[in-house]
Coordinates of C-alpha atoms and ligand atoms in Angstrom, one line a residue:
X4 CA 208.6 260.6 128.1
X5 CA 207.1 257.0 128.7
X6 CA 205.9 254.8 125.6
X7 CA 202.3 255.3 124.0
X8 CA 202.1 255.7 120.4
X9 CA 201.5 259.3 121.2
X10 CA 205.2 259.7 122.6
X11 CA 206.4 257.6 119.1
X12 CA 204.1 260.6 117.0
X13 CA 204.7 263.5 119.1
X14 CA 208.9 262.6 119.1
X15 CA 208.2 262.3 115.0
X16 CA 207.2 266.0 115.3
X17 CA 209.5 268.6 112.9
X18 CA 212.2 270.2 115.0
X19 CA 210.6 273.3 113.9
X20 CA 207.6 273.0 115.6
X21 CA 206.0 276.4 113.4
X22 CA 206.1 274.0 110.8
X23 CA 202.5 273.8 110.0
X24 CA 200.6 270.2 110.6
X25 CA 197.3 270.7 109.5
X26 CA 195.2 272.8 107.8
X27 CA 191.8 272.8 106.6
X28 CA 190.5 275.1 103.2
X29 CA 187.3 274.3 103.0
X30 CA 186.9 275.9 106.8
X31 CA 184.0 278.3 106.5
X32 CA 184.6 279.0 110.3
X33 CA 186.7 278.5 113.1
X34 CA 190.0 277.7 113.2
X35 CA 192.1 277.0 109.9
X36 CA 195.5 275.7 110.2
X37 CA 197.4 274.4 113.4
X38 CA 201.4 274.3 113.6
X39 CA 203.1 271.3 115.0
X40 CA 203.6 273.2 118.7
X41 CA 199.8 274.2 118.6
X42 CA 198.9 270.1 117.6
X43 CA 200.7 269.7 120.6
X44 CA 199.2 271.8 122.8
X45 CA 195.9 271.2 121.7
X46 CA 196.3 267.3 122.2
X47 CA 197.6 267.9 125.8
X48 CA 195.0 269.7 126.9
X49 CA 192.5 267.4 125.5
X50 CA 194.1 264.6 126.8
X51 CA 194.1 266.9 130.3
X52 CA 190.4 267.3 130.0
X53 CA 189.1 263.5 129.7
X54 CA 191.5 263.1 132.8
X55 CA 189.6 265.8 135.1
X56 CA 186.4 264.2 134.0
X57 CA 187.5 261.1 136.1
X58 CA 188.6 259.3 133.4
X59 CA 190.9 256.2 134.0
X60 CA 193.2 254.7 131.6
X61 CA 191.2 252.0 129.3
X62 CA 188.2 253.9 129.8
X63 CA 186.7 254.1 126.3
X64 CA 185.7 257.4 124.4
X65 CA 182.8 256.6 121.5
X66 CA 182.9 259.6 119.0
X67 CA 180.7 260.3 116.3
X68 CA 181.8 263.3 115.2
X69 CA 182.2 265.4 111.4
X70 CA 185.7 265.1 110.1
X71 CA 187.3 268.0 112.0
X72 CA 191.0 268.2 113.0
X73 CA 189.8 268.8 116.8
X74 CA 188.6 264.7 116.3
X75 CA 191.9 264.1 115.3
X76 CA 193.0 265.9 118.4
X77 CA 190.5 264.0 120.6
X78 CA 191.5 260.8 119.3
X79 CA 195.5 261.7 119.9
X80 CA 194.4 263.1 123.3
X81 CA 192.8 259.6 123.9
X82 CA 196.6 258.3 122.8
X83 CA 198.1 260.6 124.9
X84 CA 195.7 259.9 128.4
X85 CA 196.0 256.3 127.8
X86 CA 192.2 255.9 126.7
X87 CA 190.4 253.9 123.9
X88 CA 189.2 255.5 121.0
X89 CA 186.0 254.2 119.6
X90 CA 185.1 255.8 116.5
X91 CA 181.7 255.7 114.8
X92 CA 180.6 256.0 111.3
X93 CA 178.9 259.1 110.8
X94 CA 176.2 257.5 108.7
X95 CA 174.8 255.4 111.7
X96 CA 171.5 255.9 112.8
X97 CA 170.3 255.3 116.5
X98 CA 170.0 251.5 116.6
X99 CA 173.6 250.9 115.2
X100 CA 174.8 253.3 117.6
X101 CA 172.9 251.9 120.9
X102 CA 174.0 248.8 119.9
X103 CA 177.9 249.7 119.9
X104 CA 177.6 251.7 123.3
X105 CA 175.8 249.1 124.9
X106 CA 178.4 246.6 123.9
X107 CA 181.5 249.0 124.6
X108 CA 180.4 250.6 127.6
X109 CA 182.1 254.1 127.1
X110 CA 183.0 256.7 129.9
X111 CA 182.0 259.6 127.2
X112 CA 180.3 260.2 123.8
X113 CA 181.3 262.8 121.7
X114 CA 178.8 263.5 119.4
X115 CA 178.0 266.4 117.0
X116 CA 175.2 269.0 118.7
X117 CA 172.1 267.9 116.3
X118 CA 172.2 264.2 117.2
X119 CA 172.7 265.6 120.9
X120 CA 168.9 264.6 122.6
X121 CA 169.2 260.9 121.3
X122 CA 172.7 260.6 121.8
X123 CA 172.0 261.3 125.6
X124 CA 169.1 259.3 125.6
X125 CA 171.5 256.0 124.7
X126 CA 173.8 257.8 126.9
X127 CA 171.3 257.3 129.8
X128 CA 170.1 253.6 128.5
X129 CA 173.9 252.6 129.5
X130 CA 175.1 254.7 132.1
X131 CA 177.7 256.2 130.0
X132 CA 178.6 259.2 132.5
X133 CA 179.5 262.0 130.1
X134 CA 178.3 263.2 126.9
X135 CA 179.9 266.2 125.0
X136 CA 180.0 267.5 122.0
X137 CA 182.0 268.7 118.9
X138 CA 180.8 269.6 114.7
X139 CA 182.4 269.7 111.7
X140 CA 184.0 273.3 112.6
X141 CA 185.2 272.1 115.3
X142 CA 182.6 274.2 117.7
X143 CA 180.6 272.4 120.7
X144 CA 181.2 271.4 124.3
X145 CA 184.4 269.4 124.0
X146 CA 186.3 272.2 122.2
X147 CA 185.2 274.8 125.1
X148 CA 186.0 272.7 127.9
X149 CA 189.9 271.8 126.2
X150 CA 190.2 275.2 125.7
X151 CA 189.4 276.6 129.2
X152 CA 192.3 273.7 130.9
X153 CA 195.6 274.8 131.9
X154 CA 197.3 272.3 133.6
X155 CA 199.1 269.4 131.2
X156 CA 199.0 265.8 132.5
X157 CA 201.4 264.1 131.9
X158 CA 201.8 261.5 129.1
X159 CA 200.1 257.9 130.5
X160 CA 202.7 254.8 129.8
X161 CA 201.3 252.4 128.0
X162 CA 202.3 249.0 127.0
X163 CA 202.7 247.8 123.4
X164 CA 199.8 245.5 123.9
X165 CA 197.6 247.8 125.7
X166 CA 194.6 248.9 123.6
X167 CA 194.2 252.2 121.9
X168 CA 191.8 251.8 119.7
X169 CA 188.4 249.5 119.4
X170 CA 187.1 250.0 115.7
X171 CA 184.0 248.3 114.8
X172 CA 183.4 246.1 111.9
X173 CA 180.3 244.2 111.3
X174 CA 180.6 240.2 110.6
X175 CA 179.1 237.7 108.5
X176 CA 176.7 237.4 111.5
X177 CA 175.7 240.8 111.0
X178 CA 176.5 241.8 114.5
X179 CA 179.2 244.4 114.8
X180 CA 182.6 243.4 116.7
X181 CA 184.9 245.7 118.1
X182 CA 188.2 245.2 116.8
X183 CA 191.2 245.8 119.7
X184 CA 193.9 247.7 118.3
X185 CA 197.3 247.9 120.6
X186 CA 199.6 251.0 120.7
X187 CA 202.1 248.8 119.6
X188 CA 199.8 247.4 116.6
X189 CA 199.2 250.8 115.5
X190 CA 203.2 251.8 115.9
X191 CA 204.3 249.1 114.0
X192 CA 202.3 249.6 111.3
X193 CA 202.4 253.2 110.9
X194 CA 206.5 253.3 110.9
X195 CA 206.1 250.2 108.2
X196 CA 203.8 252.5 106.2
X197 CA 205.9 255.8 106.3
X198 CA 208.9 253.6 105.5
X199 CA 207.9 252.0 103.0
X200 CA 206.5 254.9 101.1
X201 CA 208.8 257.2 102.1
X202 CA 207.2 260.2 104.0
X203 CA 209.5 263.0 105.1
X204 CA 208.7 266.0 106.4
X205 CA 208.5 267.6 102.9
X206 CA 205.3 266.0 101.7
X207 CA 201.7 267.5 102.0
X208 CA 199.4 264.5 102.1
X209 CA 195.7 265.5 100.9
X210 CA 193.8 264.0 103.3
X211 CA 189.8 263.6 101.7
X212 CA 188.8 260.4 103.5
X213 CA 186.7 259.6 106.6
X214 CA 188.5 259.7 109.7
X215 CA 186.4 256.8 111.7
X216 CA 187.7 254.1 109.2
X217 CA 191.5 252.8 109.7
X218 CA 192.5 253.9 105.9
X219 CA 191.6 257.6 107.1
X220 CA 192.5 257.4 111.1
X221 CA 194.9 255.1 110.9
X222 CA 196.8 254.8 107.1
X223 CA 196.7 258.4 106.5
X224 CA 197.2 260.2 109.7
X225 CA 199.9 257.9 111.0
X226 CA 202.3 258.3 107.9
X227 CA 202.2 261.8 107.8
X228 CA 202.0 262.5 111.3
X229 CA 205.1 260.0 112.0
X230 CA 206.9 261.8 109.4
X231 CA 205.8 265.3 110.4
X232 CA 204.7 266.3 107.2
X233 CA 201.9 268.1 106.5
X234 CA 198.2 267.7 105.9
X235 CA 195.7 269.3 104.0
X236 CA 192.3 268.9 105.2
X237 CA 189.1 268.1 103.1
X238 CA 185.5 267.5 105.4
X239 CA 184.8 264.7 102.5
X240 CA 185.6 264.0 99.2
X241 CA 184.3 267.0 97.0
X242 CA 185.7 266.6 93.5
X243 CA 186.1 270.1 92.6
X244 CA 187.7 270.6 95.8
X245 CA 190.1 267.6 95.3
X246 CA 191.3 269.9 91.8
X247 CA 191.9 273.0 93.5
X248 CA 194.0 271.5 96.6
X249 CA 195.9 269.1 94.3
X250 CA 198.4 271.5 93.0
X251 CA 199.1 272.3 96.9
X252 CA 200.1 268.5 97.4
X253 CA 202.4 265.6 96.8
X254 CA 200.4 262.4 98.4
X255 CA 197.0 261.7 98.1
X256 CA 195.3 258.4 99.4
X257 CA 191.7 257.1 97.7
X258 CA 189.2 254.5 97.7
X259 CA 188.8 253.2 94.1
X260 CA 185.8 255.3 93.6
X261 CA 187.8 258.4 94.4
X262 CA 190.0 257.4 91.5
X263 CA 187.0 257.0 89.0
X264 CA 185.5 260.4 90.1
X265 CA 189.2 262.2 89.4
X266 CA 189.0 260.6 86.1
X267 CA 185.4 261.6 85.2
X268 CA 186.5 264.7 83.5
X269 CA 189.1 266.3 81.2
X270 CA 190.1 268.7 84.3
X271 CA 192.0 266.1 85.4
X272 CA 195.0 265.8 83.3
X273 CA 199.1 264.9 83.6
X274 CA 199.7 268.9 84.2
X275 CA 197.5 269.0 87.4
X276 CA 199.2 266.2 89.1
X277 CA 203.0 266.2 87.7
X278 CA 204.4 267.1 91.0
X279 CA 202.8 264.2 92.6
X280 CA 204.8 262.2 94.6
X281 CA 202.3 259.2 95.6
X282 CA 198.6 258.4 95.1
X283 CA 197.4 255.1 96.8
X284 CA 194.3 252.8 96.6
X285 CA 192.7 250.6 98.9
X286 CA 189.5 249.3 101.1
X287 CA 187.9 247.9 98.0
X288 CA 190.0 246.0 94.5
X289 CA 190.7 248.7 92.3
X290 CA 189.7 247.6 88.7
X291 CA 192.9 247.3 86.2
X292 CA 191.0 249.4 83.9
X293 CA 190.8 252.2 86.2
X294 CA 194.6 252.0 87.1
X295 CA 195.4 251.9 83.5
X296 CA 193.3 254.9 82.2
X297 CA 195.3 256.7 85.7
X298 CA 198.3 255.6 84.0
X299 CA 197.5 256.7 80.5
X300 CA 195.9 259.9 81.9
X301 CA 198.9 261.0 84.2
X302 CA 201.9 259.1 83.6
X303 CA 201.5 257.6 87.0
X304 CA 200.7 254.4 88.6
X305 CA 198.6 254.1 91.3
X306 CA 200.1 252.2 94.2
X307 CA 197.6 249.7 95.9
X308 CA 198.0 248.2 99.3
X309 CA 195.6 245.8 100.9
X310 CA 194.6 245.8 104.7
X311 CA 192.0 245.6 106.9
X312 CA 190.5 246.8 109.9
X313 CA 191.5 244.0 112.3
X314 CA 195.2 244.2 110.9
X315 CA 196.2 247.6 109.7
X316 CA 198.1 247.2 106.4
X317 CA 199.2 243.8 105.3
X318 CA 200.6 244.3 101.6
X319 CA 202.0 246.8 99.2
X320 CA 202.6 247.5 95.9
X321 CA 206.3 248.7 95.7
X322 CA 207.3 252.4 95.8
X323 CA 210.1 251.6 93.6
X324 CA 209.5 248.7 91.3
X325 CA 206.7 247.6 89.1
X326 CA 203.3 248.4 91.0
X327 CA 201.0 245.8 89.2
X328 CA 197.6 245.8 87.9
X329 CA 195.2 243.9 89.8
X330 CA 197.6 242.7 92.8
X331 CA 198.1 244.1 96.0
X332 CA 201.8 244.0 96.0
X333 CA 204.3 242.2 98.5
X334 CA 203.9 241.8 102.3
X335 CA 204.7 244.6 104.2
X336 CA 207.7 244.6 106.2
X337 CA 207.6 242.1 109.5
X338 CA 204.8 240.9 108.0
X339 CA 203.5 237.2 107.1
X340 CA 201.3 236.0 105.0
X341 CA 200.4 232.1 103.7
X342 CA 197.5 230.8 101.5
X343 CA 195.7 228.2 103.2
X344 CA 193.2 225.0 102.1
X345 CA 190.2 224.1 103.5
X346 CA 191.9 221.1 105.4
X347 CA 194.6 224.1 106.7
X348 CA 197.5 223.2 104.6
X349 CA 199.5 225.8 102.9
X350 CA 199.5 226.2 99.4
X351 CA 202.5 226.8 97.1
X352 CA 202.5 229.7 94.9
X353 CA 200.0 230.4 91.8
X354 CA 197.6 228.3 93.9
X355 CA 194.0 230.1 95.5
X356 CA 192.8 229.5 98.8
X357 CA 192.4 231.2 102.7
X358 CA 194.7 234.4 103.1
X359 CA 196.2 234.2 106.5
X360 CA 198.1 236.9 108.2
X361 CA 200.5 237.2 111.1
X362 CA 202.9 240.1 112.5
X363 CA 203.3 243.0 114.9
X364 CA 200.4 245.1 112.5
X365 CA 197.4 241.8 113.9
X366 CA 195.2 242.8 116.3
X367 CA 194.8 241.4 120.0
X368 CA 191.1 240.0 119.6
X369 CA 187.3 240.9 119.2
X370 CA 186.3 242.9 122.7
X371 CA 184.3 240.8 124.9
X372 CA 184.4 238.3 122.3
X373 CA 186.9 235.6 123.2
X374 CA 185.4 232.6 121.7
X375 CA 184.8 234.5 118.4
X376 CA 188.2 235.8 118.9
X377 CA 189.5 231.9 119.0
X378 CA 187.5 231.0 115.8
X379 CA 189.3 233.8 113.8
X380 CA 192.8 232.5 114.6
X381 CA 195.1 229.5 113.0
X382 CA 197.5 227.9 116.0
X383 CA 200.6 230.0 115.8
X384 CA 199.0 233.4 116.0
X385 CA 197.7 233.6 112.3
X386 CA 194.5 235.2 111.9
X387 CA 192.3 234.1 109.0
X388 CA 191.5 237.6 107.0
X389 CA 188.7 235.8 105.2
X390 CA 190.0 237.2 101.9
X391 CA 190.6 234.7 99.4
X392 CA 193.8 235.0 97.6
X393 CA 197.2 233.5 95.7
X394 CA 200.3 234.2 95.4
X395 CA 202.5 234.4 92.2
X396 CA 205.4 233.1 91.0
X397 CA 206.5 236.9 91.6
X398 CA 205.7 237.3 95.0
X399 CA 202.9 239.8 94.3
X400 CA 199.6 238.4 95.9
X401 CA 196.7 238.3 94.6
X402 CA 193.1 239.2 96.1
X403 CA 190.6 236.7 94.1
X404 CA 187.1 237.2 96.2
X405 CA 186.4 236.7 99.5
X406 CA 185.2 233.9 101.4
X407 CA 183.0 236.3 103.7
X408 CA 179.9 237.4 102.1
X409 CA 181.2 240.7 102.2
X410 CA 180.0 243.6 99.6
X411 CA 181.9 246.8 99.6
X412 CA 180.3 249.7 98.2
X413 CA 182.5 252.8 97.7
X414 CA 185.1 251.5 100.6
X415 CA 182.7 250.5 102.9
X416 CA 181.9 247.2 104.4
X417 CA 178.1 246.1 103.8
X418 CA 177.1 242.8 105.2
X419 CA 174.3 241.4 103.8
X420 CA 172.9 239.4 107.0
X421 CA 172.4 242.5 108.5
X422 CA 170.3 244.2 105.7
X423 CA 169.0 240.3 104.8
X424 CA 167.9 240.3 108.9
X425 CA 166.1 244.1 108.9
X426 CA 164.6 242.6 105.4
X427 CA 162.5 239.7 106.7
X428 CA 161.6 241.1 110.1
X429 CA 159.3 243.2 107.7
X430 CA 156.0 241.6 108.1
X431 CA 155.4 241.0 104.4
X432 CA 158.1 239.2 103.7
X433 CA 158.8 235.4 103.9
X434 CA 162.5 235.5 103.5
X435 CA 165.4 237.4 101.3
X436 CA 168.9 237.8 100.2
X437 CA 171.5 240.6 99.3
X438 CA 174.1 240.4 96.5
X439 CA 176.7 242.4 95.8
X440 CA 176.8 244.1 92.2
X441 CA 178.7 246.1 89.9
X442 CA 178.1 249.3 90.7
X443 CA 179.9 252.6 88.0
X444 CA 180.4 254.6 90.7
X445 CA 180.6 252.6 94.2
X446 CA 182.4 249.7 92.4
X447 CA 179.9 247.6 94.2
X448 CA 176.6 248.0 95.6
X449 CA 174.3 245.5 97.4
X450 CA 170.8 244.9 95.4
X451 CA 167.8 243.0 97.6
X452 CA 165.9 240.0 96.3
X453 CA 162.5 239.6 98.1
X454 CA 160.1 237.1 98.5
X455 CA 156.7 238.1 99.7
X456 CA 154.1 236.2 102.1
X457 CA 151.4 234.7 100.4
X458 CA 148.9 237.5 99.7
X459 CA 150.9 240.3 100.6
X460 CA 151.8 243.6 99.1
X461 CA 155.4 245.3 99.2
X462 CA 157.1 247.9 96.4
X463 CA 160.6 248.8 95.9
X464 CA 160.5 252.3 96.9
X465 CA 158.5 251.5 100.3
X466 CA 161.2 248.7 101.1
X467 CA 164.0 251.0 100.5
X468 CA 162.7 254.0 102.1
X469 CA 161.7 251.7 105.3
X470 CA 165.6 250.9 105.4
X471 CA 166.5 254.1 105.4
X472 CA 165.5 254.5 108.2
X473 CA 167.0 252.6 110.3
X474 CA 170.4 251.8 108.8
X475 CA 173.4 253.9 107.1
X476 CA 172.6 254.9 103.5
X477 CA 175.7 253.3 101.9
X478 CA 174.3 250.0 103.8
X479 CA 170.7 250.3 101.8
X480 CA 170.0 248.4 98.4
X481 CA 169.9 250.3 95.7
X482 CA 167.2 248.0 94.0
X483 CA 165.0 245.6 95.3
X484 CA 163.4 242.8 92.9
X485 CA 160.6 240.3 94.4
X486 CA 160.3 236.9 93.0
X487 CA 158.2 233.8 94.4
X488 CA 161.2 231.4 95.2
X489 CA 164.9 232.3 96.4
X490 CA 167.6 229.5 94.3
X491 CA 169.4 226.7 96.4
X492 CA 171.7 224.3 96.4
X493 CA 171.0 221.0 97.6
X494 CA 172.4 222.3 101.0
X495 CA 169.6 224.3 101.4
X496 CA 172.4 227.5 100.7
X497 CA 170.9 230.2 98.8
X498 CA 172.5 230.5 95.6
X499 CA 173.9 233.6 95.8
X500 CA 176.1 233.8 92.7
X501 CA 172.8 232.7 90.1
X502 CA 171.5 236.0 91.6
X503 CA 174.6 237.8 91.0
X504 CA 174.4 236.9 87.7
X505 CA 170.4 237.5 87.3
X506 CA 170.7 240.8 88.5
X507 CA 174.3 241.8 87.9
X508 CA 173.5 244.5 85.3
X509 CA 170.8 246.2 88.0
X510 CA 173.0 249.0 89.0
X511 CA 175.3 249.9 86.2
Ligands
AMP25 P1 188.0 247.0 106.4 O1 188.0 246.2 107.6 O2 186.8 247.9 106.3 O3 189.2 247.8 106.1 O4 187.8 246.0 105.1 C1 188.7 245.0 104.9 C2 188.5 244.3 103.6 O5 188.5 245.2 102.5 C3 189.5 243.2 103.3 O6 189.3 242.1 104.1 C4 189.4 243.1 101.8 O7 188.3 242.2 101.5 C5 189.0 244.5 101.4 N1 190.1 245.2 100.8 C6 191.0 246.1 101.4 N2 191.9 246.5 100.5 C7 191.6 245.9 99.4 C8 192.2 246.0 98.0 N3 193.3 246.7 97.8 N4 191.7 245.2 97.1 C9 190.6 244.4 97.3 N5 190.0 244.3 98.5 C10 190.5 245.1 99.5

């Protein structure tokens, strides 16, 4: 078979192909489990499908679809076809969508069948050709098309820089860029990830987060498809669900909020999860105290890695070896890392500054965006991961804040120019500002400070409800305050961390 990370995953498959793959419990329809041989099948005539509809290879496929195993099958059908995946956050609403289709120009959408009228109606503001459909059970056109085609295409070479993937990720601009992600960026990363945390084919990985996110697509599916291992299913995190599937496991993978929800209850105790192999955080820092009650809780120590969508995985917290508190562990294997001043000179150990990142796991650039592309990258191929970090005397680094405004609330990326930019285009207001704070259950949460034109009227619940919408609900401010002057510096910068403080108590 040629190279695509398809041929690297599907050669990974158990030699005993009955061995089951994936299976979902919480299925109140359709389809429930699917060997290794049927994954195979499946993908192949997905793959097949796209290919009679005219695609070529490159072409992208935009999907905005529930969390189904047939999504994973489209997007290992897109592997397998030699076309780019381009998955969006369920939680978008119609202007973040038509902004990404415009700007990717897919050959298809796969939607799920109640968003069907608008999505065609972008659809036909871009000339994107086809438009199908698929839901969370896995029902809709796409599924009924794959399952009428016989023929099997054959597995499209690809090269280790050609694309796979496009994920987008909003910036401190507040306009979203698609990040590239090679077939070889995605195979490098996923072996270093299986390795490192040493899947086999034994393991049952419990598999709760989103799949249009790189922890979820990426992290998760790669390490336990690479190893052929097995994966249990959930459509989202559901607590009670998590309890009853746990037993059935021996890896599970959370955002830090997962982790505070587990421990929100005596049910969760040493005896439910004793036969747990693994459980790993990342996407957002993972508070010490949280790891430690884990620790006193279970007897086990939650293993925290650090990445990010333009890079895939860049550090670890050792499988065997002290996993540490409040650090993100050692850089992965064939990965580099350096901490950086402002005048780009490297700093020795203990001391803070710019986190840069270089190795097989970087990505190939920002589509369509070369110049932002340039601006993102040190000479010598290190991209800037705008985290701002040190490394100890240990080796273990360090994540300390981040230089990008960035708030993430419950693993996902908020930006505040975008909400600050939907904010003032209101036409009360004069101008405003979003800070990121403590939030119990999100970890963080973005709160709106708002000040009015003269003589005008705005409340909190209007303001919020307006955003809603028009924007992803994890993206909306959970408060909104209005005062009659925003604080600067005597750059004219808005002083964003005497709000932090002012309101920093808003959302506990
Ligand atoms: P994303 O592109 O959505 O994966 O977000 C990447 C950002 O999430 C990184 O640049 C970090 O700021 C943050 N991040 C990821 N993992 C961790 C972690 N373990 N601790 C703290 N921040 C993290």
């Amino acid at each position: 078979m040629p190279f695509s990370l398809y041929t690297l995953i599907e050669t990974s498959f158990p030699a005993d192909r009955r061995r089951i793959a994936i299976e979902v419990p919480d299925r109140t329809r359709g389809r429930t489990s699917w060997t290794y041989g049927e994954l195979a099948g499946a993908v192949a005539r997905a793959a097949s499908l796209l290919g009679n509809l005219g695609l070529k290879k490159g072409d992208r496929v935009a999907v905005q679809a529930e969390k189904s195993p047939e999504a994973m099958i489209l997007y290992l059908g897109c592997l397998r076809g030699g076309f780019v995946f381009l998955p969006m956050n369920t939680a978008y609403r119609t202007d973040e969508i038509d902004y990404l289709i415009g700007d990717a120009e897919p050959s298809l959408i796969v939607c799920d069948p109640v968003r069907e009228a608008e999505t065609r109606e972008i659809a036909a503001r871009h000339d994107v050709r086809h438009v199908m459909t698929l839901d969370a059970e896995g029902r809709g056109s796409f599924a009924e098309e794959a399952a009428k085609v016989r023929d099997a295409r054959p597995v499209v070479a690809c090269a280790s820089k050609d694309i796979a993937a496009i994920l987008y990720t909003s910036g401190t601009t507040g306009k979203p860029k698609g990040a590239m992600l090679s077939h070889g960026n995605l195979a490098a990363n996923g072996i270093a990830l299986r390795d490192a945390w040493h899947f086999t084919e034994d393991d049952v990985l419990l598999h709760a987060l989103p799949i249009f996110h790189a922890h979820g697509l990426f992290v998760a599916c790669h390490c336990a498809l690479l190893a052929g291992a097995r994966m249990i299913w959930l459509g989202r995190f559901d607590r009670a669900e998590v309890l009853r599937q746990l037993p059935h496991a021996t890896v599970f993978m959370g955002v830090p909020t997962f982790y505070v929800r587990l421990l929100d209850g005596a049910d969760f105790d040493a005896n439910l999860v004793a036969h747990m192999r693994l459980f790993t955080s990342g996407s957002a820092p993972l508070l010490a105290e949280t790891f430690e009650e884990f620790r006193a809780r279970t007897g086990k120590a939650i293993l925290e890695r650090y990445g990010m969508t333009e890079t895939g995985m860049n550090t670890s917290n050792p499988y065997d070896g002290e996993r540490r508190a409040g650090t993100v562990g050692f850089p992965l294997p064939g990965v580099e890392l350096r901490v950086m001043n402002d005048e780009g000179k490297m700093l020795p150990q203990e001391e803070v500054g710019g986190l840069e990142v270089r190795g097989p796991n970087v990505f190939s650039g920002y589509w369509r965006m070369p110049e932002k592309t340039a601006e993102e990258f040190a000479e010598g191929g290190w991209f800037k991961t705008g985290d701002v970090a040190k490394i100890d005397a240990d080796g273990y680094v360090h994540l300390v804040g981040r230089a990008k405004d960035l708030i993430i609330s419950g693993g996902f990326n908020v930006y505040p120019k975008e909400i600050e930019t939907l904010i003032d285009e209101m036409p009360e207001v004069d101008e405003s500002a979003i800070v990121g704070v403590a939030h119990r259950d999100f970890g963080e949460a973005g709160v709106a400070v708002v000040v009015l034109r003269k003589g005008q009227m705005l409340d909190e619940a209007t303001l919020i409800g307006r955003l809603k919408n028009v924007i992803a609900n994890y993206k909306v401010p959970k408060r909104a305050f209005f005062v009659e002057t925003l604080p600067r510096n005597t750059m004219g910068k808005v002083q964003k961390n005497l709000l932090r403080e002012t309101y920093g108590d808003a959302c506990r």
